[in-house]
Coordinates of C-alpha atoms in Angstrom, one line a residue:
X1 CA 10.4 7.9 -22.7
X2 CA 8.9 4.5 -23.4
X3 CA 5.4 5.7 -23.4
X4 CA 6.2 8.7 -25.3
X5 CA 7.8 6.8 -28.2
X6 CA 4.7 4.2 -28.0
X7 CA 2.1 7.2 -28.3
X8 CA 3.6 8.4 -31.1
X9 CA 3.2 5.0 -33.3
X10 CA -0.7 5.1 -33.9
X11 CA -3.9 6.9 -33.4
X12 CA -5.2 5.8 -30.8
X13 CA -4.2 4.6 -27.2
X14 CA -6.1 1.6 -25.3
X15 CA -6.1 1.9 -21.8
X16 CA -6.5 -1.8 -20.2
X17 CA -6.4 -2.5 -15.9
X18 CA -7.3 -5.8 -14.6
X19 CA -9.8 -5.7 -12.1
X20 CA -9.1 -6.2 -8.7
X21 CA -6.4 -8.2 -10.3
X22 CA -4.9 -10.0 -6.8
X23 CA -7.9 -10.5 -5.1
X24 CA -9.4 -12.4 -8.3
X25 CA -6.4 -14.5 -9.3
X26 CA -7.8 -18.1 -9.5
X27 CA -4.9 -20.3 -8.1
X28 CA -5.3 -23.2 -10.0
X29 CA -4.6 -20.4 -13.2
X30 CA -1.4 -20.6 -12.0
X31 CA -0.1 -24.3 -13.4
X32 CA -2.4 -23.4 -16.3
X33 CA 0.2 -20.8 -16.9
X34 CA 3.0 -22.7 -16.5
X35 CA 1.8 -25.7 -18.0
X36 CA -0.8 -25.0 -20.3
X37 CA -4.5 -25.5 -19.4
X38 CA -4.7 -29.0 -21.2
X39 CA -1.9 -30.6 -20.0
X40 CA -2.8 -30.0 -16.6
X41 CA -6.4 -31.6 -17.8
X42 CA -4.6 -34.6 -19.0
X43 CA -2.6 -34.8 -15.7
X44 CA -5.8 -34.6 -14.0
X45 CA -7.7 -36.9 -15.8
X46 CA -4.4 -39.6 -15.4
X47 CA -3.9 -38.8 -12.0
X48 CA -0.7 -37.8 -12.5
X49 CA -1.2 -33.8 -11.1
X50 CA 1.6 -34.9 -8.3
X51 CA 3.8 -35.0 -10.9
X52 CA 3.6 -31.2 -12.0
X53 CA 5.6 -28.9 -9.8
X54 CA 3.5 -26.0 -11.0
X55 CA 0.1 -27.9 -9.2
X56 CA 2.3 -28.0 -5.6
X57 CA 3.0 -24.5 -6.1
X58 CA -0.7 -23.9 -6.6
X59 CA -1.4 -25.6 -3.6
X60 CA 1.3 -24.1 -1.4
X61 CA -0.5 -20.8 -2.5
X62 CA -3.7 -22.2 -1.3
X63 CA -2.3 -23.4 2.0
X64 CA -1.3 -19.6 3.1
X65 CA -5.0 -18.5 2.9
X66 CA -7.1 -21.1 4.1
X67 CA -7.1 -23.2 1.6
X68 CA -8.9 -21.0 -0.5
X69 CA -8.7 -20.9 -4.6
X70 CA -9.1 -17.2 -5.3
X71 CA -7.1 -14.9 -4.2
X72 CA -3.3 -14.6 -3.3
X73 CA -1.5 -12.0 -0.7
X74 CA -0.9 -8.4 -1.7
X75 CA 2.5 -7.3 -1.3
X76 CA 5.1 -10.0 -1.2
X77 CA 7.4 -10.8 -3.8
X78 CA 6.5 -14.2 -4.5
X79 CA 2.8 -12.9 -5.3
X80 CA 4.3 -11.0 -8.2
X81 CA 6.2 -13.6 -9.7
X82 CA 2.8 -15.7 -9.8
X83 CA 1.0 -12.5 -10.9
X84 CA 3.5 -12.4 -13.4
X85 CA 3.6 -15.9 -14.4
X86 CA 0.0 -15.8 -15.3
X87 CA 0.2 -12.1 -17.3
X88 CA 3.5 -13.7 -19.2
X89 CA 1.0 -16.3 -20.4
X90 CA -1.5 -14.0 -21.3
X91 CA 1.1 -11.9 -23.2
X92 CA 1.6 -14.6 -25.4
X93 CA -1.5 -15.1 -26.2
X94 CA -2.4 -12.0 -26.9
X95 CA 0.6 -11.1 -29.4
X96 CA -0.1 -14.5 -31.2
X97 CA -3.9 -13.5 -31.5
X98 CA -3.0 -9.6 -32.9
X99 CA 0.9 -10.0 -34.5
X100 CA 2.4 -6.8 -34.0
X101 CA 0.4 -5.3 -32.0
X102 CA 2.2 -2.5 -30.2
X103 CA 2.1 -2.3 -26.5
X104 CA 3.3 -1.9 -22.4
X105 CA 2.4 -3.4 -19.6
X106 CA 3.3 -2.5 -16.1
X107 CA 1.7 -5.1 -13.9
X108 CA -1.8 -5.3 -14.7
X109 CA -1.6 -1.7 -16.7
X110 CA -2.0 -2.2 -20.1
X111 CA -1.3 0.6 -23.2
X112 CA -1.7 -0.5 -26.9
X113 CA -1.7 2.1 -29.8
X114 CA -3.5 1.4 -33.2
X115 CA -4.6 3.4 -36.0
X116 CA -8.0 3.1 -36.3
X117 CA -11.0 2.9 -33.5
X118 CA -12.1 -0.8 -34.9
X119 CA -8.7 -2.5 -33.9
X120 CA -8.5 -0.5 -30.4
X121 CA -11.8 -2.1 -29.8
X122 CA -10.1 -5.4 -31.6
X123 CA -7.6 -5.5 -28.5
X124 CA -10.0 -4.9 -25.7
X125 CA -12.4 -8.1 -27.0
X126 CA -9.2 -9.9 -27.6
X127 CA -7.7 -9.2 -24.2
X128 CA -11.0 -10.0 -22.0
X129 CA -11.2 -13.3 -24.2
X130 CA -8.0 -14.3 -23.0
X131 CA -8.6 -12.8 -19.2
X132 CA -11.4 -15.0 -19.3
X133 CA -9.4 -18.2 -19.8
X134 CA -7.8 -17.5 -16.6
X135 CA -11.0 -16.8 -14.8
X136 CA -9.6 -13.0 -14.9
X137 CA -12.1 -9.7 -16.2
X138 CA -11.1 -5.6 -17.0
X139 CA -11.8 -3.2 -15.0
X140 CA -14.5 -1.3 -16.9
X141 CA -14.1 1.9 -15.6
X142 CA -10.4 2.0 -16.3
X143 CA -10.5 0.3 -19.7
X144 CA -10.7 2.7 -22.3
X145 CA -10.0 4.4 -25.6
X146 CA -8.5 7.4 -26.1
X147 CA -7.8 9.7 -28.8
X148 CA -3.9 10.9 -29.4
X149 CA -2.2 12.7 -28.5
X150 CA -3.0 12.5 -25.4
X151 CA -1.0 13.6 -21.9
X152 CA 1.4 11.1 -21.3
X153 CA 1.3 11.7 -17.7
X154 CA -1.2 13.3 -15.4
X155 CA -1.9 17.2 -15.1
X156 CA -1.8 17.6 -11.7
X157 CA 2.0 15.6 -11.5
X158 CA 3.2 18.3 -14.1
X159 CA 1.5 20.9 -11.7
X160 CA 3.4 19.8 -8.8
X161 CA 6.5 19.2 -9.7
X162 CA 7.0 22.4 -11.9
X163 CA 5.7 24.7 -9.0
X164 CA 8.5 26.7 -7.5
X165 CA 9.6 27.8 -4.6
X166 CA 11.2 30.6 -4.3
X167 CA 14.0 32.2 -2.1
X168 CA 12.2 34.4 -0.4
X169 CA 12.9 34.9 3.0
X170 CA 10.7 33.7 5.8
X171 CA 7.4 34.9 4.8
X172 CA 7.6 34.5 0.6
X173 CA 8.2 30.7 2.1
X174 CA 4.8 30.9 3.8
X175 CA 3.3 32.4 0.6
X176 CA 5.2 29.9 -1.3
X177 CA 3.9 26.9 1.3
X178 CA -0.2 28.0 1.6
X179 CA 0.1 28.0 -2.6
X180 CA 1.5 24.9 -3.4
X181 CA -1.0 23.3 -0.5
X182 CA -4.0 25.1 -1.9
X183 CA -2.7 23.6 -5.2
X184 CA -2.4 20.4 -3.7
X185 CA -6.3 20.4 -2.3
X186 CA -7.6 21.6 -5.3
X187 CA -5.6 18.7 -7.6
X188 CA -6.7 16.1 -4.7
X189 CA -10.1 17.3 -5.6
X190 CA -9.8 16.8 -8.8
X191 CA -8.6 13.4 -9.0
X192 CA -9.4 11.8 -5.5
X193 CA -8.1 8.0 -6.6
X194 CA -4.4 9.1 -7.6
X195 CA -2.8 9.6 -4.4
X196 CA -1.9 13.1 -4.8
X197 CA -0.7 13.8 -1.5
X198 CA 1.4 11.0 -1.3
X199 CA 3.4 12.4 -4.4
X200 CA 2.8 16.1 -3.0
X201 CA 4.6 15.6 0.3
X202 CA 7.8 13.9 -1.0
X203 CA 8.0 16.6 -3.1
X204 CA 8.8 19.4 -0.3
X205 CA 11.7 16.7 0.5
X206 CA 13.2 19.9 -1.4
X207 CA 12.5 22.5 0.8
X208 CA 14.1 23.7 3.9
X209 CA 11.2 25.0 5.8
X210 CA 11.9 27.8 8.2
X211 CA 11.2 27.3 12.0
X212 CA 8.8 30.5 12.1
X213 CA 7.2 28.8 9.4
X214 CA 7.2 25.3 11.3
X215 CA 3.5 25.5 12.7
X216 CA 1.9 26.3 9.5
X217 CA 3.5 23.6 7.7
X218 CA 2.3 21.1 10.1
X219 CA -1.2 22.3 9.7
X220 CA -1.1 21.8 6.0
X221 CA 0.4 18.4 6.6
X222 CA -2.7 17.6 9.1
X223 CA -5.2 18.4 6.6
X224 CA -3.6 16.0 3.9
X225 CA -4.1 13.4 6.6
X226 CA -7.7 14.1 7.5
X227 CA -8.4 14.5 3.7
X228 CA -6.5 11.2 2.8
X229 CA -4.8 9.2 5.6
X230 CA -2.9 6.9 3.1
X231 CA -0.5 9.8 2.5
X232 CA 0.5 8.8 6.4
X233 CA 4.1 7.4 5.9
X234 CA 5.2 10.7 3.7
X235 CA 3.5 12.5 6.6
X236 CA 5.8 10.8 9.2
X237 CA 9.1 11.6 7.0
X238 CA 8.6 15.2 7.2
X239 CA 7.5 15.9 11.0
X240 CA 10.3 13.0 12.2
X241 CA 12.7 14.7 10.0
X242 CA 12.3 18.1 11.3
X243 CA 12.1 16.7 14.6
X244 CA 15.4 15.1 15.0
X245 CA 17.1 16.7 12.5
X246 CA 15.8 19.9 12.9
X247 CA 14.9 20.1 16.5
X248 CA 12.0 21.3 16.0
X249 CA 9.0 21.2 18.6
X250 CA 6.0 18.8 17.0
X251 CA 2.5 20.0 17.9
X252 CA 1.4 17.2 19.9
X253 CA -2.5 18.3 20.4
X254 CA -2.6 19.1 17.2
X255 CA -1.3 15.8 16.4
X256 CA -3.2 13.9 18.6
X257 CA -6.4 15.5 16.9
X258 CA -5.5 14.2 13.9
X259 CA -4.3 10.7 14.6
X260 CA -7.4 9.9 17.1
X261 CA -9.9 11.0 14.4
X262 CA -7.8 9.3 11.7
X263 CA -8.0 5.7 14.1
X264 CA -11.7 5.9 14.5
X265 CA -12.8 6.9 11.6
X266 CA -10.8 4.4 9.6
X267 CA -10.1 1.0 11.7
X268 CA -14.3 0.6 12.1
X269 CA -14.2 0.8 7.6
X270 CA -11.6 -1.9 7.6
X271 CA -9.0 0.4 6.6
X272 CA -6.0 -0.9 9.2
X273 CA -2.8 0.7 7.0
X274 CA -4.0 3.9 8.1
X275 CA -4.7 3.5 11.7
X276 CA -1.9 1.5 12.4
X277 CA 0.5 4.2 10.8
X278 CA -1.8 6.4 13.3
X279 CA -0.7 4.5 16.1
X280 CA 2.6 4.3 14.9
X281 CA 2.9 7.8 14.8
X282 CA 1.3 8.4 18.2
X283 CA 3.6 6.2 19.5
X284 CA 6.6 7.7 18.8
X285 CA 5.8 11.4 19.7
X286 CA 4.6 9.6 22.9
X287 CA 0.9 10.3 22.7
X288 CA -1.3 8.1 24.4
X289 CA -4.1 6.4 23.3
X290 CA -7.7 7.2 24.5
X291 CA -10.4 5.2 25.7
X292 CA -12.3 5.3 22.5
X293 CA -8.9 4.7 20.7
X294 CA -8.9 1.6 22.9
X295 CA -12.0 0.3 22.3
X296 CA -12.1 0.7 18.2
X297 CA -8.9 -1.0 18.6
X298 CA -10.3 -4.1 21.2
X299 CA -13.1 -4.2 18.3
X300 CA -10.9 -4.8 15.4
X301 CA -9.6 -7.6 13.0
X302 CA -6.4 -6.6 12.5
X303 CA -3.6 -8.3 13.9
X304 CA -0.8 -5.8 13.2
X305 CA -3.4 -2.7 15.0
X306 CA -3.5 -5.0 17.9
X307 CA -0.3 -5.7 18.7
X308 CA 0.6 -2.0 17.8
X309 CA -2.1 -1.0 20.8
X310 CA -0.2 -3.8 22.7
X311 CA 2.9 -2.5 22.4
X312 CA 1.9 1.2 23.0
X313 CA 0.2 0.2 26.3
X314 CA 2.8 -1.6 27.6
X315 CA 4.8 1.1 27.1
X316 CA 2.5 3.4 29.1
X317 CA 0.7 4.7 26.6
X318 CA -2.3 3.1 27.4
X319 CA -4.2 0.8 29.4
X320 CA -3.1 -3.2 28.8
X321 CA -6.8 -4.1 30.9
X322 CA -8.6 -1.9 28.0
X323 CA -8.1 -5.0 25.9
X324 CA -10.6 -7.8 26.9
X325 CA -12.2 -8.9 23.3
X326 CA -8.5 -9.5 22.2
X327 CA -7.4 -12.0 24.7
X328 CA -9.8 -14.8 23.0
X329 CA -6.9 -14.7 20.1
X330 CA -4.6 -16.1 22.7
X331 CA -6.0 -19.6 22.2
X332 CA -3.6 -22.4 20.6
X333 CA -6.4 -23.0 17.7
X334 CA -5.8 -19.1 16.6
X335 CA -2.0 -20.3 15.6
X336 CA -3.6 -21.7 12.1
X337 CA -6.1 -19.2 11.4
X338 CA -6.2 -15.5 10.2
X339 CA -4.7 -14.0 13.6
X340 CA -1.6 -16.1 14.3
X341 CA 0.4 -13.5 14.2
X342 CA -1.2 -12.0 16.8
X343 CA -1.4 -15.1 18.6
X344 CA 2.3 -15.7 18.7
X345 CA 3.3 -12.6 19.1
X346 CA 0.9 -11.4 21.8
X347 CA 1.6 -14.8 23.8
X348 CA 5.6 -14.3 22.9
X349 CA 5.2 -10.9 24.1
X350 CA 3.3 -12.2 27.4
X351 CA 0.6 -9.3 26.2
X352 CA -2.1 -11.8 25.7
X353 CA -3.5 -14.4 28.1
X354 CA -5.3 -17.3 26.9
X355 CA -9.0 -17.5 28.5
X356 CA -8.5 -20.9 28.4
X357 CA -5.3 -21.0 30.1
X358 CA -3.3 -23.4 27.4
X359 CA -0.1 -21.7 26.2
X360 CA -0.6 -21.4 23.2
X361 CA 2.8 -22.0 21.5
X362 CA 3.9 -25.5 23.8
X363 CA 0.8 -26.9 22.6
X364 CA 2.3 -26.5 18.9
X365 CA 6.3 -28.3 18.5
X366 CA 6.4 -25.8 15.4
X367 CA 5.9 -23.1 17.4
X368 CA 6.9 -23.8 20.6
X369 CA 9.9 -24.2 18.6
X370 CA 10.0 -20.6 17.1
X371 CA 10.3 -19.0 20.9
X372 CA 12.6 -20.8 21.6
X373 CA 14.9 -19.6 19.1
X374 CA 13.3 -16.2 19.5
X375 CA 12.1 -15.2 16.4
X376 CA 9.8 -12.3 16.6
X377 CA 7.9 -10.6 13.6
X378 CA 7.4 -7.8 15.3
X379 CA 9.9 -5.5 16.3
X380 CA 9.0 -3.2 19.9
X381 CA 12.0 -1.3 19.4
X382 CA 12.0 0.2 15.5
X383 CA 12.4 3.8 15.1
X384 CA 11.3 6.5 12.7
X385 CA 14.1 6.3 9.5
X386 CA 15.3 9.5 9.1
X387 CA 17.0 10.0 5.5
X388 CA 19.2 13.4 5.3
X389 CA 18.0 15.5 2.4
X390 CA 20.1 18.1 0.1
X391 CA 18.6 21.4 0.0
X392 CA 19.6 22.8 -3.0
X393 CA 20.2 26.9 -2.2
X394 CA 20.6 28.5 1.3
X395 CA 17.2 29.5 3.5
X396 CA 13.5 28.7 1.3
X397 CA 14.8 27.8 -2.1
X398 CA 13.8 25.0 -3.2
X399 CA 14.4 24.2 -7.4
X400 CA 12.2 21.1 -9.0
X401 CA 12.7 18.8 -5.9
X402 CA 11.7 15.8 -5.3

């Protein structure tokens, strides 16, 4: 409702995204924020920076990744409100530099409408003028102007939601099923950067899929993984979901296809959210990993993969000796850099043996102290989360969904 109102004030809409806004935020932006840029100067120049609680926040931001001034975690709560903090600023800038200028932002997603080209291009100078103060650019292949109207939210969302299923019987379902997938394929296509699948999926949340239509659904589900493994989780609620609630018997081959190409295609590109919900997955339909599922993993940088592999093999799904390269994480110096949670962890765990043959965590108080009152950050014994649904109708109906 709020972009619709918006789009109807002007002429044209200015689309605005920071680019790779969290990987680019300048720490030290962050007291300039707060603060203002010149008093902090001042407070430099006077030696008086101690003094500003804004500069220890900076630094406690710089502490938590190696000291290092660009850049700040993706994901955590705090990193928004500093995220925020710095766009708040910017915000203000921006409205005292255009007054009235009309406007959203979600984030780093920016929408401004104006009546006439000359001021959209007015807001884009004025907004990378101000970025540039905090050592912040656009993104400019997202940044653009567009004439209205315009769709105010992408086709292939209206496409997917509006498609329905009807209720009929076992093999309209199927009919029902192949369309809305070959929809789905063709959208993905289309627009290969918005996460269709991800929406796709939730959507059938919807529709009670009949058992003799059970195998079928999970090869459609498989190709949305091989296409785009990111669409993983959603992937996991359905074939969980019809698993325990449903009783229904999971593919495992045709699972274990899937998760094995999805491991080492992925973990070798960096891309360690998708293997480890791989893993994840092969863990709990008790698939076990393969010597070249091993090794990629033995090869890897990523702490959370590692212990994931860990914690499949010592659950006999996998071989514990597979993992030599890993053990050299076990090493008391590994506490303060990039893989301490695997070092904790994998010496908590007693999965990882230090080459050296220091333990790790007594050679630390800090940590040493942490075992002691057992606190883990990685739990062996989490389960799949299995939300009941309401299916509106009896048998393959299905209505707007998700």
């Amino acid at each position: 409702m709020r972009r619709a109102e918006l789009r109807a004030a002007g002429r044209f809409l200015v689309h605005a995204d920071i680019n790779r806004f969290y990987p680019s935020i300048y720490t030290h932006s962050v007291p300039w924020a707060i603060e203002g840029k010149d008093v902090v100067k001042q407070a430099k120049a006077t030696n008086t920076l101690n003094t500003i609680w804004s500069d220890r926040l900076d630094t406690c931001v710089r502490n938590i990744n190696d000291q290092q001034t660009v850049g700040i975690p993706i994901g955590p709560d705090t990193s928004l409100l500093l995220a925020e903090c710095i766009l708040a600023a910017v915000d203000h800038e921006l409205i005292a530099a255009i007054p009235g200028l009309r406007g959203i932002r979600f984030i780093d997603d920016y929408e401004f409408v104006v009546n006439q080209r000359s001021e959209a291009e007015q807001v884009i100078s004025t907004l990378q003028s101000i970025l540039s103060k905090y050592e912040l650019a656009l993104n400019p292949t997202k940044t653009e102007i567009i004439e209205l109207p315009h769709p105010i939210e992408p086709l292939w969302t209206s496409r997917l939601r509006t498609f329905v299923f009807r209720d009929a019987g076992t093999r309209g379902q199927r009919t029902d099923l192949t369309a809305y997938f070959d929809n789905a394929f063709e959208l993905a296509r289309a627009a290969p950067n918005e996460g269709v699948f991800k929406y796709a999926i939730p959507r059938l949340n919807a529709v009670d899929v009949d058992e003799d239509n059970w195998q079928i659904f999970q090869y459609l589900l498989s190709q949305c993984v091989r296409g785009e493994p990111a669409c993983l989780p959603q992937v996991c609620d359905q074939i969980f979901y019809y698993r325990t609630i449903e009783h229904r018997t999971v593919d495992i081959k045709l699972w274990k296809d899937c998760l094995e190409h999805t491991i080492l295609e992925r973990l070798p590109l960096g891309q360690a959210s998708e293997a480890l919900w791989a893993l994840w997955m092969m863990r709990h339909l008790d698939i076990p990993m393969s010597c070249a599922v091993e090794a990629a993993v033995d090869a890897c940088e990523d702490s959370p993969v590692a212990l994931m592999a860990f914690s499949m093999a010592n659950n006999n799904l996998g071989n514990p000796a597979s993992f030599t390269r890993l053990h050299t994480f076990a090493e008391p110096s590994e506490l303060f850099g990039r893989h301490w949670l695997l070092c904790y962890e994998g010496n908590k765990q007693g999965w990882l043996v230090p080459p050296s043959g220091v333990d790790a965590l007594g050679a630390h108080s800090q940590f040493d102290f942490l075992r002691n009152q057992n606190v883990s950050f990685f739990n062996t014994n989490t389960t799949p989360q299995i939300l009941l649904r309401h299916i509106p109708g009896d048998g393959g109906g299905g209505g707007e969904g998700y």
